Amino acid sequence: MEKKRVRLVVAYDGTNYHGWQIQSNGITIESELNRCLSELLQEPIEVIGASRTDAGVHALGNIAVFDTTSRMPAEKISYALNQRLPEDIRIQASEEVAPDWHPRYCESRKTYEYRIYRGEFPMPVKRLYSHFTYRPLDVESMRQAAHYLVGEHDFKSFCQTGAQVESTVRTIFSLEVEEQGAELVIRVCGNGFLYNMVRIIAGTLMEVGQGKRTPESMTEILEQKHRQAAGPTAPANGLMLMKYEFLR
Amino acid sequence: MEKKRVRLVVAYDGTNYHGWQIQSNGITIESELNRCLSELLQEPIEVIGASRTDAGVHALGNIAVFDTTSRMPAEKISYALNQRLPEDIRIQASEEVAPDWHPRYCESRKTYEYRIYRGEFPMPVKRLYSHFTYRPLDVESMRQAAHYLVGEHDFKSFCQTGAQVESTVRTIFSLEVEEQGAELVIRVCGNGFLYNMVRIIAGTLMEVGQGKRTPESMTEILEQKHRQAAGPTAPANGLMLMKYEFLR
């Protein structure tokens, strides 16, 4: 039987999941996709994810691919799969790709947003998708600090220790800090991100906003190449994977 | 013991509640406030709410008042109460008001937003706070229709049947239809709203946006003074009580 490779754009609310990657002790986005795809296509399916997001992290457009011998047209799979998935996971698009196309070995631009809700008290309708802080943040300092991180750098200081990667050099194309009313949005676009990198950037920029670090200290943090040089890892709920753009 | 009246600004995520008003068969915002206030102040407390929102409706700023003999300063109650409330209810402010001040017998301006997410597929992180539609909506027609509803009118056609009110005349100060990316926000400010009025306005404007009704037909709907003249009641999850402004 002929096999084809299908690419999915996957959106989810990560609140109730143990992250993307299959685990023995909890339901994950990957396990739900595998279960529902296997039921739908009547064969065992195992997806490959582009970004293995942590527990509590959300996505508007993560990417998964899988191979199938099903004759269901690739474009129809999004509709049929959404009928089976829980309401906090929704496929946004499905299409056939080349049999050797792999989301992790393909040049791409990834955009993440880290959202902070600023107020005297938490706002219930923001709690699942924004990190709350009552501390005042100097947005202009955060923007200045962000500027130092743009470009190609060794981001080892912004990588969770224990992560096994060949190289910790990445390129950030843009890093903006945007005010949206009571919310502050840190929007970062890059060619790739190390483990917890966006959350460590967010935690470090927040320390700059609180006056605990200077914008200029970003240079030193990069130079130290040590996780302890940077600020804390900001909580997962504020993080959202916005989109993947593949360059070939 | 001296009694004082305290006013609370109450924010909540209505997803997991049977609405505001106390019911025998489920947890409500009112029942949670009464329970936590009674525990905190060590006396039986019963709040009076400004707007008895339906199940699934959210609020950034609903209003409640209660009387207490507690010596805890009114401004401190917000902090102490938030320690006891579930995380989907948060007091935004507390202050002492005149002993005869009543939120429902006080001239005020209320602002509601009804949020619609437009897309080919639902977006999980929007599902709790926006009504999803895959149908295209002509925003300009919706704006024209909205224009007919601004001002003082008898809104009987936009009132759920069975509601017992002395008068169905209300004044809408403004009614805007704003595009925020994939979301459409219907923002309405008025001196008062009948039962389900904002959701019926939203449902009717959506039918205009779908070309099922003309903007001009709003005049006829108002004149008919009959619920069946208007469109359907839009689902609760898209509705958010934004704020109360008291004029005296």
Coordinates of C-alpha atoms in Angstrom, one line a residue:
Chain A
M1 CA 0.0 0.0 0.0
E2 CA 1.2 3.5 -0.8
K3 CA 2.3 5.6 2.1
K4 CA 2.1 9.3 2.4
R5 CA 3.4 11.8 5.0
V6 CA 0.9 14.3 6.4
R7 CA 1.7 17.6 8.2
L8 CA -0.7 19.0 10.8
V9 CA -0.9 22.4 12.3
V10 CA -1.9 21.7 15.9
A11 CA -3.4 24.3 18.3
Y12 CA -4.0 23.5 22.0
D13 CA -4.7 24.7 25.4
G14 CA -1.9 23.1 27.4
T15 CA -3.6 23.7 30.8
N16 CA -4.8 20.1 31.3
Y17 CA -1.9 18.2 29.6
H18 CA 1.4 16.9 30.8
G19 CA 3.1 18.7 27.8
W20 CA 3.5 17.4 24.3
Q21 CA 5.7 14.4 24.7
I22 CA 4.3 11.0 25.6
Q23 CA 4.7 10.1 29.2
S24 CA 3.9 7.1 31.3
N25 CA 2.1 9.1 34.0
G26 CA -0.3 11.4 32.2
I27 CA -2.1 12.5 29.1
T28 CA -0.1 14.5 26.6
I29 CA -0.9 16.3 23.3
E30 CA 1.2 13.6 21.5
S31 CA -0.7 10.7 23.1
E32 CA -4.1 12.2 22.2
L33 CA -3.0 12.8 18.6
N34 CA -1.7 9.2 18.3
R35 CA -4.9 7.8 19.9
C36 CA -7.3 9.8 17.7
L37 CA -5.3 9.4 14.5
S38 CA -5.0 5.6 15.0
E39 CA -8.8 5.3 15.6
L40 CA -9.6 7.5 12.6
L41 CA -7.2 5.9 10.1
Q42 CA -7.5 2.4 11.5
E43 CA -3.8 1.8 11.7
P44 CA -1.2 2.6 14.4
I45 CA 0.0 6.2 14.0
E46 CA 2.9 7.9 15.7
V47 CA 3.3 11.6 15.1
I48 CA 6.6 13.5 15.2
G49 CA 6.3 16.9 16.8
A50 CA 8.2 20.0 15.9
S51 CA 8.3 21.5 19.4
R52 CA 7.9 19.3 22.5
T53 CA 6.3 22.0 24.6
D54 CA 6.2 21.6 28.4
A55 CA 3.2 21.0 30.7
G56 CA 0.9 24.1 30.7
V57 CA 2.4 25.7 27.6
H58 CA -0.1 26.6 24.9
A59 CA 0.1 26.6 21.1
L60 CA -1.7 28.3 18.2
G61 CA 0.4 26.5 15.6
N62 CA 2.7 23.6 16.6
I63 CA 3.6 21.1 13.9
A64 CA 3.3 17.4 13.7
V65 CA 3.8 14.9 10.9
F66 CA 3.0 11.2 10.5
D67 CA 2.9 8.6 7.8
T68 CA -0.2 6.7 6.8
T69 CA -1.4 4.3 4.2
S70 CA -4.9 5.6 4.5
R71 CA -6.6 6.8 1.3
M72 CA -8.3 9.7 3.1
P73 CA -7.2 12.9 1.4
A74 CA -4.7 14.8 3.6
E75 CA -6.8 18.0 3.5
K76 CA -9.8 16.1 4.9
I77 CA -7.9 14.7 7.9
S78 CA -8.2 18.1 9.9
Y79 CA -12.0 17.9 9.7
A80 CA -12.3 14.3 10.6
L81 CA -9.7 14.4 13.4
N82 CA -11.2 17.4 15.1
Q83 CA -14.4 15.4 15.5
R84 CA -12.5 12.9 17.7
L85 CA -10.1 15.2 19.6
P86 CA -11.0 16.8 22.9
E87 CA -12.1 20.4 22.6
D88 CA -8.8 21.7 23.9
I89 CA -6.9 20.4 20.9
R90 CA -7.8 21.5 17.4
I91 CA -6.1 20.8 14.1
Q92 CA -5.9 24.1 12.1
A93 CA -4.7 22.6 8.8
S94 CA -3.6 19.3 7.3
E95 CA -1.7 18.7 4.1
E96 CA 0.6 16.2 2.3
V97 CA 4.3 16.8 2.4
A98 CA 7.3 15.1 0.8
P99 CA 8.0 11.6 2.3
D100 CA 11.3 12.8 3.8
W101 CA 10.1 16.1 5.2
H102 CA 10.9 16.3 8.9
P103 CA 9.8 19.3 11.1
R104 CA 13.0 19.3 13.2
Y105 CA 15.5 19.0 10.3
C106 CA 14.1 21.8 8.3
E107 CA 15.1 25.4 8.4
S108 CA 12.3 27.4 10.1
R109 CA 11.4 30.5 11.9
K110 CA 9.5 30.0 15.2
T111 CA 7.5 32.7 17.0
Y112 CA 6.6 32.5 20.7
E113 CA 4.8 34.9 22.9
Y114 CA 5.2 35.2 26.6
R115 CA 2.3 37.1 28.2
I116 CA 2.3 38.9 31.6
Y117 CA -0.8 40.3 33.3
R118 CA 0.0 43.3 35.5
G119 CA -2.4 44.3 38.2
E120 CA -3.0 44.7 41.9
F121 CA -4.9 41.4 41.9
P122 CA -5.0 38.5 39.4
M123 CA -7.7 38.6 36.8
P124 CA -9.5 35.2 36.6
V125 CA -10.1 35.2 32.8
K126 CA -6.4 35.9 32.2
R127 CA -5.0 33.3 34.6
L128 CA -4.7 30.4 32.2
Y129 CA -2.8 32.3 29.5
S130 CA -0.9 35.0 31.3
H131 CA 1.6 35.1 34.1
F132 CA 0.4 37.4 36.8
T133 CA 2.6 40.0 38.6
Y134 CA 1.7 42.8 40.9
R135 CA 5.2 44.2 40.7
P136 CA 5.7 47.3 38.5
L137 CA 7.8 46.6 35.4
D138 CA 9.8 49.3 33.6
V139 CA 8.9 48.4 30.0
E140 CA 11.5 50.7 28.4
S141 CA 14.3 48.9 30.3
M142 CA 13.0 45.5 29.2
R143 CA 13.0 46.7 25.6
Q144 CA 16.6 47.9 25.9
A145 CA 17.6 44.6 27.4
A146 CA 15.8 42.6 24.7
H147 CA 17.8 44.5 22.1
Y148 CA 21.1 42.8 23.4
L149 CA 19.7 39.3 22.8
V150 CA 18.8 39.9 19.1
G151 CA 21.1 38.2 16.6
E152 CA 23.3 35.1 16.6
H153 CA 24.6 34.3 20.1
D154 CA 25.6 31.3 22.3
F155 CA 22.5 31.2 24.5
K156 CA 23.9 28.6 26.9
S157 CA 23.0 30.9 29.9
F158 CA 19.4 30.8 28.7
C159 CA 19.2 27.0 28.5
Q160 CA 17.9 24.7 31.2
T161 CA 20.8 22.7 32.6
G162 CA 20.7 19.0 31.7
A163 CA 19.4 19.6 28.2
Q164 CA 21.5 17.7 25.7
V165 CA 22.2 19.6 22.5
E166 CA 25.1 19.7 20.1
S167 CA 25.2 23.5 19.9
T168 CA 23.7 26.2 22.1
V169 CA 24.1 28.9 19.4
R170 CA 20.8 30.2 18.1
T171 CA 19.7 33.3 16.2
I172 CA 16.9 35.6 17.4
F173 CA 15.5 37.5 14.5
S174 CA 13.4 39.8 16.7
L175 CA 12.4 40.2 20.3
E176 CA 9.7 42.8 21.1
V177 CA 8.1 43.9 24.3
E178 CA 4.6 45.1 23.5
E179 CA 2.0 46.7 25.9
Q180 CA -1.6 45.5 25.4
G181 CA -3.5 47.3 28.1
A182 CA -2.8 45.6 31.4
E183 CA -0.9 42.8 29.5
L184 CA 2.7 42.8 28.5
V185 CA 3.6 40.6 25.5
I186 CA 7.2 39.4 24.9
R187 CA 7.3 38.3 21.3
V188 CA 10.3 36.4 20.1
C189 CA 11.1 35.0 16.7
G190 CA 14.1 32.9 16.1
N191 CA 15.6 30.0 14.1
G192 CA 15.3 27.7 17.1
F193 CA 15.1 27.8 20.9
L194 CA 16.9 25.8 23.6
Y195 CA 15.1 24.0 26.4
N196 CA 13.2 26.6 28.4
M197 CA 15.0 29.4 26.5
V198 CA 11.9 31.6 26.0
R199 CA 10.8 31.2 29.6
I200 CA 14.3 32.1 30.9
I201 CA 14.4 35.1 28.6
A202 CA 11.0 36.2 30.0
G203 CA 12.1 35.7 33.6
T204 CA 15.3 37.6 33.0
L205 CA 13.6 40.5 31.2
M206 CA 11.1 40.7 34.2
E207 CA 14.1 41.1 36.5
V208 CA 15.3 43.9 34.4
G209 CA 11.8 45.5 34.5
Q210 CA 11.9 45.2 38.3
G211 CA 15.3 47.0 38.4
K212 CA 17.2 44.0 39.7
R213 CA 19.4 43.9 36.6
T214 CA 20.5 46.5 34.0
P215 CA 19.7 46.2 30.3
E216 CA 23.5 46.2 29.7
S217 CA 24.0 43.1 31.9
M218 CA 22.5 41.0 29.1
T219 CA 26.0 41.1 27.5
E220 CA 27.6 39.6 30.6
I221 CA 24.9 36.9 31.0
L222 CA 25.6 35.8 27.4
E223 CA 29.3 35.8 27.9
Q224 CA 29.1 33.7 31.1
K225 CA 27.6 30.7 29.3
H226 CA 26.1 29.4 32.5
R227 CA 22.5 28.9 33.4
Q228 CA 22.9 30.6 36.8
A229 CA 24.0 33.9 35.2
A230 CA 20.4 34.4 33.9
G231 CA 17.1 35.0 35.7
P232 CA 14.5 32.5 36.8
T233 CA 12.4 30.4 34.4
A234 CA 9.1 32.2 34.1
P235 CA 6.0 30.0 34.7
A236 CA 4.7 27.8 31.8
N237 CA 1.1 29.3 31.6
G238 CA 2.3 32.6 30.1
L239 CA 4.0 30.9 27.1
M240 CA 2.3 30.3 23.7
L241 CA 3.9 28.9 20.6
M242 CA 2.4 31.2 17.9
K243 CA 3.7 29.8 14.6
Y244 CA 6.2 27.9 12.6
E245 CA 7.3 29.2 9.2
F246 CA 9.3 26.7 7.1
L247 CA 11.8 28.2 4.8
R248 CA 12.0 25.3 2.4
Chain B
M1 CA -22.0 46.9 67.2
E2 CA -21.6 49.3 64.4
K3 CA -22.5 48.1 60.9
K4 CA -21.0 49.2 57.7
R5 CA -21.7 48.5 54.0
V6 CA -18.9 47.3 51.8
R7 CA -18.8 47.4 48.0
L8 CA -16.7 44.8 46.1
V9 CA -15.6 44.8 42.5
V10 CA -15.8 41.1 41.6
A11 CA -14.0 39.5 38.6
Y12 CA -14.6 35.9 37.7
D13 CA -14.3 33.2 35.0
G14 CA -17.8 31.9 34.8
T15 CA -16.9 28.6 33.1
N16 CA -17.3 26.4 36.1
Y17 CA -20.2 28.2 37.8
H18 CA -24.0 28.0 37.6
G19 CA -24.1 31.7 37.2
W20 CA -24.2 34.4 39.8
Q21 CA -27.4 33.7 41.7
I22 CA -27.6 31.2 44.5
Q23 CA -29.1 27.9 43.3
S24 CA -30.0 24.7 45.1
N25 CA -28.2 22.5 42.5
G26 CA -24.8 24.0 41.9
I27 CA -22.0 26.3 43.0
T28 CA -22.5 30.0 42.0
I29 CA -20.4 33.2 42.3
E30 CA -22.9 34.4 45.0
S31 CA -22.7 31.3 47.1
E32 CA -18.8 31.3 47.0
L33 CA -18.7 34.9 48.0
N34 CA -21.2 34.3 50.9
R35 CA -19.3 31.3 52.1
C36 CA -15.8 32.9 52.0
L37 CA -17.0 36.2 53.4
S38 CA -18.8 34.5 56.3
E39 CA -15.7 32.5 57.1
L40 CA -13.5 35.5 56.9
L41 CA -15.6 37.9 58.9
Q42 CA -17.0 35.3 61.3
E43 CA -20.6 36.2 60.8
P44 CA -23.3 35.2 58.3
I45 CA -22.9 37.4 55.2
E46 CA -25.2 37.7 52.2
V47 CA -24.1 39.8 49.3
I48 CA -26.3 41.7 46.9
G49 CA -25.1 41.6 43.3
A50 CA -25.5 44.3 40.7
S51 CA -25.8 41.9 37.8
R52 CA -26.9 38.3 38.1
T53 CA -25.0 36.9 35.2
D54 CA -25.9 33.6 33.7
A55 CA -24.0 30.3 33.8
G56 CA -20.8 30.6 31.7
V57 CA -20.8 34.4 31.6
H58 CA -17.6 36.1 32.7
A59 CA -16.9 39.4 34.5
L60 CA -14.0 41.8 34.9
G61 CA -16.0 44.1 37.2
N62 CA -19.3 42.9 38.6
I63 CA -20.4 44.7 41.8
A64 CA -21.5 43.2 45.1
V65 CA -22.3 44.9 48.5
F66 CA -22.8 43.5 51.9
D67 CA -23.2 44.7 55.5
T68 CA -20.8 43.7 58.3
T69 CA -20.1 44.5 61.9
S70 CA -16.5 43.4 61.4
R71 CA -13.8 45.9 62.3
M72 CA -11.6 44.8 59.4
P73 CA -11.0 47.9 57.3
A74 CA -13.1 47.8 54.1
E75 CA -10.0 48.3 51.9
K76 CA -8.3 45.2 53.5
I77 CA -11.1 42.9 52.7
S78 CA -10.1 42.4 49.1
Y79 CA -6.7 41.0 50.1
A80 CA -8.0 38.8 52.8
L81 CA -11.0 37.5 50.8
N82 CA -8.8 36.6 47.8
Q83 CA -6.8 34.3 50.0
R84 CA -10.0 32.2 50.5
L85 CA -11.7 32.4 47.2
P86 CA -11.1 29.8 44.4
E87 CA -8.7 31.1 41.8
D88 CA -11.4 31.8 39.2
I89 CA -13.0 34.5 41.4
R90 CA -10.9 37.5 42.4
I91 CA -11.9 40.7 44.2
Q92 CA -10.4 43.7 42.4
A93 CA -11.3 46.4 45.0
S94 CA -13.2 46.8 48.2
E95 CA -14.4 50.0 49.9
E96 CA -17.0 51.3 52.3
V97 CA -20.1 52.9 50.9
A98 CA -23.1 54.7 52.4
P99 CA -25.4 52.4 54.4
D100 CA -28.2 52.9 52.0
W101 CA -26.2 52.5 48.8
H102 CA -27.7 49.7 46.6
P103 CA -26.1 48.6 43.3
R104 CA -29.4 48.0 41.6
Y105 CA -31.1 51.3 42.7
C106 CA -28.3 53.6 41.6
E107 CA -27.9 55.3 38.2
S108 CA -25.1 53.6 36.4
R109 CA -23.4 52.8 33.1
K110 CA -22.7 49.2 32.4
T111 CA -20.3 48.0 29.7
Y112 CA -20.4 44.5 28.2
E113 CA -18.4 42.8 25.5
Y114 CA -19.5 40.0 23.4
R115 CA -16.5 38.2 21.7
I116 CA -16.7 36.1 18.5
Y117 CA -13.7 34.1 17.2
R118 CA -13.8 33.7 13.5
G119 CA -11.9 30.8 11.9
E120 CA -12.1 27.7 9.8
F121 CA -11.6 25.7 13.0
P122 CA -12.1 26.6 16.7
M123 CA -9.0 27.9 18.5
P124 CA -8.6 26.0 21.9
V125 CA -7.2 29.0 23.8
K126 CA -10.1 31.1 22.7
R127 CA -12.9 28.6 23.4
L128 CA -13.8 29.7 27.0
Y129 CA -14.1 33.4 26.3
S130 CA -15.2 33.7 22.7
H131 CA -18.1 32.3 20.7
F132 CA -16.7 30.4 17.7
T133 CA -18.1 30.7 14.2
Y134 CA -16.8 29.5 10.8
R135 CA -19.4 31.6 9.0
P136 CA -18.1 34.8 7.3
L137 CA -19.5 38.0 8.9
D138 CA -20.0 41.3 7.1
V139 CA -18.7 43.6 9.8
E140 CA -19.8 46.8 8.0
S141 CA -23.4 45.6 8.0
M142 CA -23.2 44.7 11.6
R143 CA -22.0 48.2 12.4
Q144 CA -24.8 49.7 10.5
A145 CA -27.3 47.6 12.3
A146 CA -25.8 48.4 15.7
H147 CA -26.3 52.1 14.9
Y148 CA -30.2 51.6 14.9
L149 CA -30.1 50.3 18.5
V150 CA -28.2 53.2 20.0
G151 CA -30.4 55.6 22.1
E152 CA -33.5 55.1 24.2
H153 CA -35.8 52.4 22.9
D154 CA -38.2 49.8 24.1
F155 CA -36.0 46.7 23.9
K156 CA -38.8 44.2 24.5
S157 CA -37.9 42.3 21.4
F158 CA -34.4 41.8 22.9
C159 CA -35.6 40.5 26.2
Q160 CA -35.9 36.8 27.1
T161 CA -39.6 36.0 27.5
G162 CA -40.7 35.2 31.0
A163 CA -38.5 38.0 32.5
Q164 CA -40.6 40.1 34.9
V165 CA -39.7 43.8 34.6
E166 CA -41.7 47.0 35.0
S167 CA -40.4 48.6 31.9
T168 CA -38.5 47.3 28.9
V169 CA -37.3 50.8 28.0
R170 CA -33.5 51.1 28.2
T171 CA -30.8 53.5 26.8
I172 CA -27.8 52.3 24.9
F173 CA -25.1 54.9 25.0
S174 CA -22.8 53.2 22.5
L175 CA -22.7 49.9 20.5
E176 CA -19.4 49.3 18.7
V177 CA -18.3 46.3 16.6
E178 CA -14.5 46.1 16.7
E179 CA -12.2 43.8 14.8
Q180 CA -9.2 42.5 16.9
G181 CA -7.5 40.1 14.5
A182 CA -9.6 36.9 14.2
E183 CA -11.9 38.1 16.9
L184 CA -14.8 40.4 16.6
V185 CA -15.8 42.4 19.7
I186 CA -19.3 43.8 20.2
R187 CA -19.0 46.4 22.9
V188 CA -22.2 47.8 24.4
C189 CA -22.6 50.5 27.0
G190 CA -26.0 51.3 28.5
N191 CA -27.9 52.4 31.6
G192 CA -29.3 48.9 32.0
F193 CA -29.8 45.6 30.2
L194 CA -32.9 43.3 30.1
Y195 CA -32.5 39.6 30.7
N196 CA -30.3 38.1 27.9
M197 CA -30.4 41.5 26.1
V198 CA -26.7 41.6 25.2
R199 CA -26.7 38.0 24.0
I200 CA -29.8 38.6 21.9
I201 CA -28.3 41.7 20.4
A202 CA -25.1 39.7 19.6
G203 CA -27.2 36.9 18.0
T204 CA -29.2 39.3 15.9
L205 CA -26.1 41.3 14.8
M206 CA -24.5 38.0 13.8
E207 CA -27.5 37.2 11.6
V208 CA -27.1 40.6 10.0
G209 CA -23.4 39.8 9.4
Q210 CA -24.4 36.5 7.7
G211 CA -26.8 38.4 5.4
K212 CA -29.9 36.8 6.9
R213 CA -31.3 40.3 8.0
T214 CA -30.7 43.8 6.8
P215 CA -29.3 46.5 9.0
E216 CA -32.5 48.5 8.5
S217 CA -34.6 45.6 9.8
M218 CA -33.5 46.6 13.4
T219 CA -36.2 49.3 13.3
E220 CA -38.8 46.8 12.6
I221 CA -37.6 44.4 15.3
L222 CA -37.7 47.2 17.9
E223 CA -41.3 48.2 16.7
Q224 CA -42.6 44.6 17.0
K225 CA -41.9 44.4 20.7
H226 CA -41.8 40.6 20.6
R227 CA -38.9 38.3 21.4
Q228 CA -39.5 36.3 18.2
A229 CA -38.8 39.3 16.1
A230 CA -35.1 39.3 17.1
G231 CA -32.4 36.7 16.4
P232 CA -31.2 33.9 18.6
T233 CA -29.6 34.3 22.0
A234 CA -25.8 34.0 21.4
P235 CA -24.0 31.4 23.7
A236 CA -23.0 32.5 27.2
N237 CA -19.2 32.0 26.9
G238 CA -18.7 35.0 24.6
L239 CA -20.2 37.4 27.1
M240 CA -18.1 39.4 29.6
L241 CA -19.3 42.1 32.0
M242 CA -16.6 44.7 31.7
K243 CA -17.4 47.4 34.2
Y244 CA -19.9 49.4 36.2
E245 CA -19.7 53.2 36.5
F246 CA -21.9 54.6 39.1
L247 CA -23.1 58.2 38.4
R248 CA -23.8 59.1 42.0

